[in-house]
Amino acid sequence: MGTRESAVSEVDLTLIHALQIAPRAGWTQLSAALGPAADTLARRWARLTARGHAWSGVLPGALVTGSPALCAAWILVECAAGTVPATAAELTEDPGTLTVHQVAGRADLVLYVARPDVAALDRYLVERLHRLPGVRATRTHVITGMYGPAIPPRLNQLSPQQLRHVRELTGRLVRTARASARPGPPDQVDRRLLLALADDGRAGVAALAQRVGTSESTVRRRLSRLETTGAVLYRTEVTPRHSGFPVWCLICADVPPDQLSTAASSVSRLRETRTVTAVTGPHNLFVCAWLNRVEQLPEYTQKLTRKVSGLRVADTVLSLRLHKLGGHVFSPDGLRERLVPPDIWGINPSA
């Protein structure tokens, strides 16, 4: 078995779970909470990231708070026969196309796209997406509201004692975003800092200062502000095959308009749910979820209808292959390969 195919151990999953809760905790702090020596934890994490089994990064908080500072959309793409892999590979290189799934359903691809405004989204559709030779048709659903934390389902590896110790670290290391604070578009320094963290969410202040081209004190001050205002969302993730939830689906649903906010908030609390968005188009609610097996899809849709009496499932889309997730590109065997920096504000509108 090749190196990149080696199994992820239970100890590895425990470390990943801890980093999902306290993503920037030091190795010495994590050692006190988990048991193994700090250098052992550091080596394990280096091995996991090198093999593409796990990674740490960030997304700009505007992508998960429904900020007016950008325009985000789900785009369903129909491709000509035989062109789906090449079209998906082309789209993974777009900085503002954050997620690309090859799917079973009415469409061939599902994209999650973010642009600075509606005009930039229109340019992307007209000047980029519609000009690709493999694209036959698209359906764009602009996101008008986002509910719940758009984070991957967390692992369940830590013992109660370990969980308590790791959670104690979060109060000192990760600030809670103030609900009243609405971050606007980042300036050039903020943007460089966000992109450096997107590549490595655990990068130290010295390394970040070198990449951003500023002082360490500036990085500390900027990072504190970004965290406090919710402008940055840390993400420690494991490949879907090792997460316990390897199957991605998108549920297109209808909810009475006066129940939309309540229904979306309720659905977002289900363990399998990743993202809940209010959207434009024939259906007003899109629910993105990770399931532990394909056969769980009917059970999950039944959960939705039981939880929200007025919800009607109109369509289900199931991922066959993950090409890109949150800016990270995946190999055909499902391992993380690299990052396409999610520079959603500095991108070329036609790229």
mmCIF file of N, CA and C in Angstrom, residues 122-131 348-350:
data_model
loop_
_atom_site.group_PDB
_atom_site.id
_atom_site.type_symbol
_atom_site.label_atom_id
_atom_site.label_comp_id
_atom_site.label_asym_id
_atom_site.label_seq_id
_atom_site.Cartn_x
_atom_site.Cartn_y
_atom_site.Cartn_z
ATOM 1 N N ASP A 122 -22.262 38.027 -12.586
ATOM 2 C CA ASP A 122 -22.752 38.017 -13.964
ATOM 3 C C ASP A 122 -21.588 37.890 -14.947
ATOM 4 N N ARG A 123 -20.507 38.637 -14.717
ATOM 5 C CA ARG A 123 -19.344 38.542 -15.611
ATOM 6 C C ARG A 123 -18.755 37.147 -15.593
ATOM 7 N N TYR A 124 -18.721 36.532 -14.401
ATOM 8 C CA TYR A 124 -18.194 35.174 -14.313
ATOM 9 C C TYR A 124 -19.033 34.217 -15.145
ATOM 10 N N LEU A 125 -20.338 34.334 -15.042
ATOM 11 C CA LEU A 125 -21.228 33.446 -15.797
ATOM 12 C C LEU A 125 -21.068 33.656 -17.301
ATOM 13 N N VAL A 126 -21.070 34.911 -17.730
ATOM 14 C CA VAL A 126 -21.078 35.218 -19.157
ATOM 15 C C VAL A 126 -19.701 35.044 -19.787
ATOM 16 N N GLU A 127 -18.661 35.531 -19.092
ATOM 17 C CA GLU A 127 -17.336 35.579 -19.697
ATOM 18 C C GLU A 127 -16.478 34.355 -19.398
ATOM 19 N N ARG A 128 -16.857 33.591 -18.404
ATOM 20 C CA ARG A 128 -16.066 32.423 -18.022
ATOM 21 C C ARG A 128 -16.854 31.128 -18.198
ATOM 22 N N LEU A 129 -17.879 30.963 -17.388
ATOM 23 C CA LEU A 129 -18.559 29.673 -17.328
ATOM 24 C C LEU A 129 -19.249 29.321 -18.646
ATOM 25 N N HIS A 130 -19.984 30.256 -19.215
ATOM 26 C CA HIS A 130 -20.734 29.965 -20.431
ATOM 27 C C HIS A 130 -19.842 29.801 -21.664
ATOM 28 N N ARG A 131 -18.585 30.185 -21.562
ATOM 29 C CA ARG A 131 -17.668 30.044 -22.695
ATOM 30 C C ARG A 131 -16.900 28.726 -22.686
ATOM 31 N N ASN A 348 -9.497 38.147 -10.969
ATOM 32 C CA ASN A 348 -9.862 38.669 -12.275
ATOM 33 C C ASN A 348 -11.326 38.292 -12.532
ATOM 34 N N PRO A 349 -12.215 39.237 -12.821
ATOM 35 C CA PRO A 349 -13.635 38.926 -12.954
ATOM 36 C C PRO A 349 -13.935 37.820 -13.958
ATOM 37 N N SER A 350 -13.112 37.659 -14.969
ATOM 38 C CA SER A 350 -13.387 36.658 -15.990
ATOM 39 C C SER A 350 -12.625 35.366 -15.752
#
